[in-house]
mmCIF file of C-alpha atoms in Angstrom:
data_model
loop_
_atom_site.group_PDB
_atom_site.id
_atom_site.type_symbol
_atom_site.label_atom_id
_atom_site.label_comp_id
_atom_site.label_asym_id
_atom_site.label_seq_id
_atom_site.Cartn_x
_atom_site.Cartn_y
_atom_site.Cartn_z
ATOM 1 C CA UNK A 1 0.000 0.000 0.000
ATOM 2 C CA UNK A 2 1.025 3.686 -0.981
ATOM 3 C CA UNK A 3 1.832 5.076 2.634
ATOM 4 C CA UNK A 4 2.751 8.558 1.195
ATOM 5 C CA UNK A 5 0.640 9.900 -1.568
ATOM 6 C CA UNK A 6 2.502 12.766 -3.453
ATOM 7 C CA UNK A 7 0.814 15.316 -6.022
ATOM 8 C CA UNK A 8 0.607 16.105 -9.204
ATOM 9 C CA UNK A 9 2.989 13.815 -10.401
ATOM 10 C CA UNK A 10 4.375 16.959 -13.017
ATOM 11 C CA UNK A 11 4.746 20.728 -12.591
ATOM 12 C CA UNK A 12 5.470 23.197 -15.318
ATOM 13 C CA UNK A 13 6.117 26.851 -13.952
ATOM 14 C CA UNK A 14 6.585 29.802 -15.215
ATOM 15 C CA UNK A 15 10.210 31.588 -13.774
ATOM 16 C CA UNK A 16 9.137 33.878 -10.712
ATOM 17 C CA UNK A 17 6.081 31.794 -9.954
ATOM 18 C CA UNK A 18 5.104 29.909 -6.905
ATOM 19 C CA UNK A 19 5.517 25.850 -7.209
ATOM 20 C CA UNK A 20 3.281 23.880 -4.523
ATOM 21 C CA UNK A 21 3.445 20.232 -4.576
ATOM 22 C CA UNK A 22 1.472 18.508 -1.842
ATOM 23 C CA UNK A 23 1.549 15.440 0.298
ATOM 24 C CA UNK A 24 -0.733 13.317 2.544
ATOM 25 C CA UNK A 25 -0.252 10.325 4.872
ATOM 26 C CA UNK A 26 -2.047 7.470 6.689
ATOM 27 C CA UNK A 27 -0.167 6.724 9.256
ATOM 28 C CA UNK A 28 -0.441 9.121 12.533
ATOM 29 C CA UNK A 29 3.113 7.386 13.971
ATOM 30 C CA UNK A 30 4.975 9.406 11.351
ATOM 31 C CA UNK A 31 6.857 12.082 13.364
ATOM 32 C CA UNK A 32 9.715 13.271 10.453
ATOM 33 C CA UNK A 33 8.450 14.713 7.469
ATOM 34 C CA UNK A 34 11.759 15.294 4.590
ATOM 35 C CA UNK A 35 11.561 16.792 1.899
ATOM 36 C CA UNK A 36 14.638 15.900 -0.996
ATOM 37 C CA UNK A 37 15.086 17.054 -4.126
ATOM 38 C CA UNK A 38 17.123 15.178 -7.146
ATOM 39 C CA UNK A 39 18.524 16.654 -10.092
ATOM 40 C CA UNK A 40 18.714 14.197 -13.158
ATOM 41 C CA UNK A 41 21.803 11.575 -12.539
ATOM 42 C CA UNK A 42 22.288 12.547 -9.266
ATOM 43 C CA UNK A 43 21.256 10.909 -5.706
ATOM 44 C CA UNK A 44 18.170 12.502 -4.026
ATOM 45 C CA UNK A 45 19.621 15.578 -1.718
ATOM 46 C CA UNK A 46 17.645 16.760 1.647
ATOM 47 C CA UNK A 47 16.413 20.127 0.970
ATOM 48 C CA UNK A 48 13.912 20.816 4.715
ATOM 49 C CA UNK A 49 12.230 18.856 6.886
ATOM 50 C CA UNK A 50 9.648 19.290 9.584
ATOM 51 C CA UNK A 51 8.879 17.564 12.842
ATOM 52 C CA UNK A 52 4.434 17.627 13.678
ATOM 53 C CA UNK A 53 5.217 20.022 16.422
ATOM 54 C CA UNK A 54 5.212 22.975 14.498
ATOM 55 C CA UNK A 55 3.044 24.392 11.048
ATOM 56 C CA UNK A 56 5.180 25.707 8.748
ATOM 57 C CA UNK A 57 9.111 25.741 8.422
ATOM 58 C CA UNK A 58 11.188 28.452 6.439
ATOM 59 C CA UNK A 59 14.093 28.187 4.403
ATOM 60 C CA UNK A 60 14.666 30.670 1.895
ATOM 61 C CA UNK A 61 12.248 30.585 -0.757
ATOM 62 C CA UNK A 62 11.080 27.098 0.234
ATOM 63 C CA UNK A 63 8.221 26.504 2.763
ATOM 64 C CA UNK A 64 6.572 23.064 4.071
ATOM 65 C CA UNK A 65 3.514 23.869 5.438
ATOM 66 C CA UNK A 66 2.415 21.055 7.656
ATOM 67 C CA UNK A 67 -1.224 20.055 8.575
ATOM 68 C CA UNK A 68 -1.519 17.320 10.832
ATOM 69 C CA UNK A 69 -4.806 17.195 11.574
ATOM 70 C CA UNK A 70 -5.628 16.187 7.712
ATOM 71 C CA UNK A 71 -2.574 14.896 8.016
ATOM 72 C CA UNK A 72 -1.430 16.725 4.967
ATOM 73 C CA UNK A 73 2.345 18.310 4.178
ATOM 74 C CA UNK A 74 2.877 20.394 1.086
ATOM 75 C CA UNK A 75 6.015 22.303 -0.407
ATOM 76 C CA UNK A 76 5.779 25.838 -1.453
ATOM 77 C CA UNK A 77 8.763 27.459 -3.716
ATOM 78 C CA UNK A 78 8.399 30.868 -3.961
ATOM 79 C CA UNK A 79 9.618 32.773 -6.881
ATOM 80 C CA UNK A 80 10.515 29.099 -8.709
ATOM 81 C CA UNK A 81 14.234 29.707 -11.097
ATOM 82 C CA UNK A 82 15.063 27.577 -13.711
ATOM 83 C CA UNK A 83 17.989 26.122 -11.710
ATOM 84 C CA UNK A 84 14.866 24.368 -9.122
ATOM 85 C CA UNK A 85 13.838 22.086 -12.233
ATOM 86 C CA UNK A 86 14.068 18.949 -10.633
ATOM 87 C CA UNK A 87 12.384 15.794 -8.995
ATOM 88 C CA UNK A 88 11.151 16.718 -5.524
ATOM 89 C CA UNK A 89 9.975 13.690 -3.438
ATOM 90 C CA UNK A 90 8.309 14.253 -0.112
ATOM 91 C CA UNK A 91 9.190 11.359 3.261
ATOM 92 C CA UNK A 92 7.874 10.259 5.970
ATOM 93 C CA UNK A 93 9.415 8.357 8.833
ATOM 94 C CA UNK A 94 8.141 6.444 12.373
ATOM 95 C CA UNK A 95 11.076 7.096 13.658
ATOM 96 C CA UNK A 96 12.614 10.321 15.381
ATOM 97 C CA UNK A 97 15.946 9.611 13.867
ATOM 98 C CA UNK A 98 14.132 9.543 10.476
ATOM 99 C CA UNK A 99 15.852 6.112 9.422
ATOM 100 C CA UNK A 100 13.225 4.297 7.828
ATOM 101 C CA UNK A 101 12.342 6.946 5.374
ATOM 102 C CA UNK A 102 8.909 5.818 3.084
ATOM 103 C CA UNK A 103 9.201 8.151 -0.233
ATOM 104 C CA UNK A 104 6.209 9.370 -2.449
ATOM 105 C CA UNK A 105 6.233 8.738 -5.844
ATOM 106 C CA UNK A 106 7.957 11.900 -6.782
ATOM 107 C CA UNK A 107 7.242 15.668 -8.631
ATOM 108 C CA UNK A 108 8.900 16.530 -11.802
ATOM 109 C CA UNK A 109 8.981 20.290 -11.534
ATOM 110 C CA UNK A 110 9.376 22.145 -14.551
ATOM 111 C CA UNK A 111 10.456 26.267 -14.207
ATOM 112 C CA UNK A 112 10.134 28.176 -17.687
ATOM 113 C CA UNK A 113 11.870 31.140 -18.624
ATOM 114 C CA UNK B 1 28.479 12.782 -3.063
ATOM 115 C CA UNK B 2 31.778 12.327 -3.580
ATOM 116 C CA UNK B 3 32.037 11.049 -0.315
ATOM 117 C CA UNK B 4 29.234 8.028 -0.721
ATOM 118 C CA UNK B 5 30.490 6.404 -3.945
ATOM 119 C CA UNK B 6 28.818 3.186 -5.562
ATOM 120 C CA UNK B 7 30.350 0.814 -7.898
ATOM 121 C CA UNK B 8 29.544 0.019 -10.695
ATOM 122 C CA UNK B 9 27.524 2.534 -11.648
ATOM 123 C CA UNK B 10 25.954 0.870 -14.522
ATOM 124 C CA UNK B 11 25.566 -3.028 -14.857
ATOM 125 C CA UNK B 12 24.254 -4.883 -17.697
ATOM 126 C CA UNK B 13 23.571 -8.638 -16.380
ATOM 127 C CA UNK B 14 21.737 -11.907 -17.478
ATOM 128 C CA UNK B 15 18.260 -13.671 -15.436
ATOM 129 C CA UNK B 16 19.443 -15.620 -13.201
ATOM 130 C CA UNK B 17 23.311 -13.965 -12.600
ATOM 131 C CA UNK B 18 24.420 -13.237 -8.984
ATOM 132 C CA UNK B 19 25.629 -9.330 -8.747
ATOM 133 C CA UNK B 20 26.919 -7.567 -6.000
ATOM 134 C CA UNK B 21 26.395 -3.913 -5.864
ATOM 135 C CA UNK B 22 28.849 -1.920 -3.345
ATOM 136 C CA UNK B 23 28.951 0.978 -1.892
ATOM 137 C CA UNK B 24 31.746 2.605 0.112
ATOM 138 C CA UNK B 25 31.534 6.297 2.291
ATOM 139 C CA UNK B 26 34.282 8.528 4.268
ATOM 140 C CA UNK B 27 31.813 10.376 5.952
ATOM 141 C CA UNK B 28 32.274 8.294 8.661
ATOM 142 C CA UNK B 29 28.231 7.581 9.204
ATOM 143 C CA UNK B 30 27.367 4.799 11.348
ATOM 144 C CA UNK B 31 24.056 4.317 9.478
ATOM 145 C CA UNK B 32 23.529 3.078 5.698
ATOM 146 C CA UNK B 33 20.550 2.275 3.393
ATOM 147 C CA UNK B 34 20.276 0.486 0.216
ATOM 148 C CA UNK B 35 16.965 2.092 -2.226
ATOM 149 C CA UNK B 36 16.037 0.998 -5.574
ATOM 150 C CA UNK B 37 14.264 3.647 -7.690
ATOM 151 C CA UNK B 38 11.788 2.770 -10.731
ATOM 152 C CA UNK B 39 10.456 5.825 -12.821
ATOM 153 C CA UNK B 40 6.969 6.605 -11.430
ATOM 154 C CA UNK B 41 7.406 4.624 -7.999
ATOM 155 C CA UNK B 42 9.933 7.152 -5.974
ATOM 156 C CA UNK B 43 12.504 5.449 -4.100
ATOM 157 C CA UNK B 44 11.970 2.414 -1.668
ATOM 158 C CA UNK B 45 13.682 1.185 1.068
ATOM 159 C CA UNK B 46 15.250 -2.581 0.434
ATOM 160 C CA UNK B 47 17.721 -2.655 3.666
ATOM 161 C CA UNK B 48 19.395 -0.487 6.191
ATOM 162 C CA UNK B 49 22.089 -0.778 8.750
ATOM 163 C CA UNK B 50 22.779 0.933 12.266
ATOM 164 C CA UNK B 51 26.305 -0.681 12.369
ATOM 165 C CA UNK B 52 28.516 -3.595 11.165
ATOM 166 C CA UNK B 53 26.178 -6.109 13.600
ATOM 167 C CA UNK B 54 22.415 -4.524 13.341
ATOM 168 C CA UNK B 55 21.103 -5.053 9.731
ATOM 169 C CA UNK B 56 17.342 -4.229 8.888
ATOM 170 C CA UNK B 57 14.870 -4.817 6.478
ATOM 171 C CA UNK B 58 12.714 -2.432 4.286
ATOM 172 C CA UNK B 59 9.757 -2.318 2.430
ATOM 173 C CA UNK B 60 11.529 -4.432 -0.394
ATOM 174 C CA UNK B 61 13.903 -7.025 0.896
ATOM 175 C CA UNK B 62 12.298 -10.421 -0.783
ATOM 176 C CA UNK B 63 15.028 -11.121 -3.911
ATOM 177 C CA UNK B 64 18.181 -9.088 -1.817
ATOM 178 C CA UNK B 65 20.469 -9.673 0.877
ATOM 179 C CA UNK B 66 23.485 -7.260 2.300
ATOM 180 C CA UNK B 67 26.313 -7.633 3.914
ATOM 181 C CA UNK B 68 27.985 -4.781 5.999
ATOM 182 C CA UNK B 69 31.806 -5.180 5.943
ATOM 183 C CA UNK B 70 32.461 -2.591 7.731
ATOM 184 C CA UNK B 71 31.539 0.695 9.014
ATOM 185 C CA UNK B 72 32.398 2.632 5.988
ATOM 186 C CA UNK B 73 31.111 -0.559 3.328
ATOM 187 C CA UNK B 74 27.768 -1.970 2.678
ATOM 188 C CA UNK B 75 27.236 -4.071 0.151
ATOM 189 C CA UNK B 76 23.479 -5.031 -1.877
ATOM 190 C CA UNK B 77 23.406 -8.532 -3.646
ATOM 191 C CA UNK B 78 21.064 -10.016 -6.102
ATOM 192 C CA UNK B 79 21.710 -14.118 -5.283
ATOM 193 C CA UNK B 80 19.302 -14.538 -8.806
ATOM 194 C CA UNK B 81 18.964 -11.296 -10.749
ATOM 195 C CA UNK B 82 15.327 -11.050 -12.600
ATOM 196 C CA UNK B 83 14.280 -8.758 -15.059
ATOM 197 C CA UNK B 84 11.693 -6.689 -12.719
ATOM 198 C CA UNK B 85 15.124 -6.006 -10.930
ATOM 199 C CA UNK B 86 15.926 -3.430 -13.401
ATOM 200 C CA UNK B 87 16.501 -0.210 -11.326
ATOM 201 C CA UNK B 88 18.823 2.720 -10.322
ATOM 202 C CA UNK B 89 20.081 1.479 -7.025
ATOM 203 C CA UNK B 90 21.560 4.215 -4.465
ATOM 204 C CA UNK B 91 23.175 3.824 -1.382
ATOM 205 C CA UNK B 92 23.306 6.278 1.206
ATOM 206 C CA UNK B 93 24.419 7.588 5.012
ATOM 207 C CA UNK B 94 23.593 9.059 8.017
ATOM 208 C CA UNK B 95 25.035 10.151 11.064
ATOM 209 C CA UNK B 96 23.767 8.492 14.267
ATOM 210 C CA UNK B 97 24.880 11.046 16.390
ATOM 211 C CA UNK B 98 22.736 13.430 13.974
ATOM 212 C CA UNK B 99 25.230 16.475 14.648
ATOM 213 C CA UNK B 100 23.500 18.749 12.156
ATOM 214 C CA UNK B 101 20.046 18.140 13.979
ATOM 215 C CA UNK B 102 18.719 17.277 10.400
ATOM 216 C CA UNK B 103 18.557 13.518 10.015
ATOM 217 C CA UNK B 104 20.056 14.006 6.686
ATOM 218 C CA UNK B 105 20.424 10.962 4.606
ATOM 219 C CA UNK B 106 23.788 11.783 2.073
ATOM 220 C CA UNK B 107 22.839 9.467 -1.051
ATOM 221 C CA UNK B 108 25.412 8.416 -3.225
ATOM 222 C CA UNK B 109 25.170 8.560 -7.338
ATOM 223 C CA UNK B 110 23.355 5.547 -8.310
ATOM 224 C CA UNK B 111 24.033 2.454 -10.012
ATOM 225 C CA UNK B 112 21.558 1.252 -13.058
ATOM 226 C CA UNK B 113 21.285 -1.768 -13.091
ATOM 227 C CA UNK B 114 19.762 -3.617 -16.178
ATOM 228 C CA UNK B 115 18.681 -7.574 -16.053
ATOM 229 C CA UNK B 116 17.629 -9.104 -19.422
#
């Protein structure tokens, strides 16, 4: 079963835009909530994560907003560049430690100039 | 990552051939994982390790074993490779002591894999 359902599976943005792909989870033992992002022939690289304590968590121009009462997590890139064209995959993990990491399917993101 | 590297990093290979994937870090990360990544699926977890002695399995372990040589090696072996066993394979790292506060897993650059 699909523990971590990621969406839409493609993005196309224009340069300057806001991307926003979302997640949403089953499982309420999931306390670590990654975020990576892979660039084509490269390994997936960690780009925020966010523990169920808090709502929202800021780095730069990218935001995971966090809802755990639908039990929802989403990633927000504000003013998307060419150079964040890439596959974004959202995590979850039962763990504190976030060892056991169970991946959505992934978000090909797309940033026109 | 320079510092996680994985060899080979492409394999062609027969049904029914053993191959052993390796993987080798200097980051000096007590933790590994072995995922296998098909186009459409994301990546999924087929075995992780805490340390030379504690060796775990993930969501996809049936048709793979490991072996954990040492701290800074961890190895992924098909015993009977079969065509649905075409993937990119990565290995990757983390720190149990978690110094940055992140749980950051450092992936390394994949090996494709290819069983006809």
């Amino acid at each position: 079963q699909q523990q971590v359902k990621q969406s839409p599976q493609s993005l196309i943005v224009q340069k300057g835009g806001i991307s926003i792909i979302n997640c949403a989870y089953e499982n309420t033992a999931f306390d670590y909530f990654p975020w990576y992002q892979q660039f084509p022939g490269k390994g997936p690289a960690l780009l925020i994560a966010i523990r169920p304590d808090v709502s929202e968590k800021k780095e730069g121009r990218f935001t995971i907003s966090f809802n755990k009462s639908a039990k929802q997590f989403s990633l927000h890139i504000m003013d998307s560049q060419p150079g964040d064209s890439a596959t974004y995959f959202c995590a979850a993990s039962m763990d504190q430690a976030g060892t056991a990491l169970i991946f959505g399917k992934g978000t090909t993101l797309s940033v026109s100039s | 990552d320079a510092d996680v590297t994985q060899t080979p990093r492409n394999r062609i290979t027969k049904t029914g051939k053993r191959i052993m994937l390796e993987c080798s870090q200097t980051k000096g990360h007590d933790r590994m994982y072995w995922y296998r990544q098909d186009p459409g699926l994301g990546l999924r977890l087929i075995y992780y390790s805490f340390d030379v002695k504690d060796i775990n399995k993930g969501e996809i372990s049936d048709g793979y074993s490991v072996s954990r040589q040492a701290q800074a090696k961890f190895s992924l072996s098909l015993e009977s490779a079969i065509p649905n066993q075409t993937a990119l394979y990565f290995c990757a790292t983390s720190d149990l002591l978690d110094r940055g506060g992140s749980n950051e897993q450092f992936f390394g650059p994949g090996t494709r894999l290819t069983v006809l």
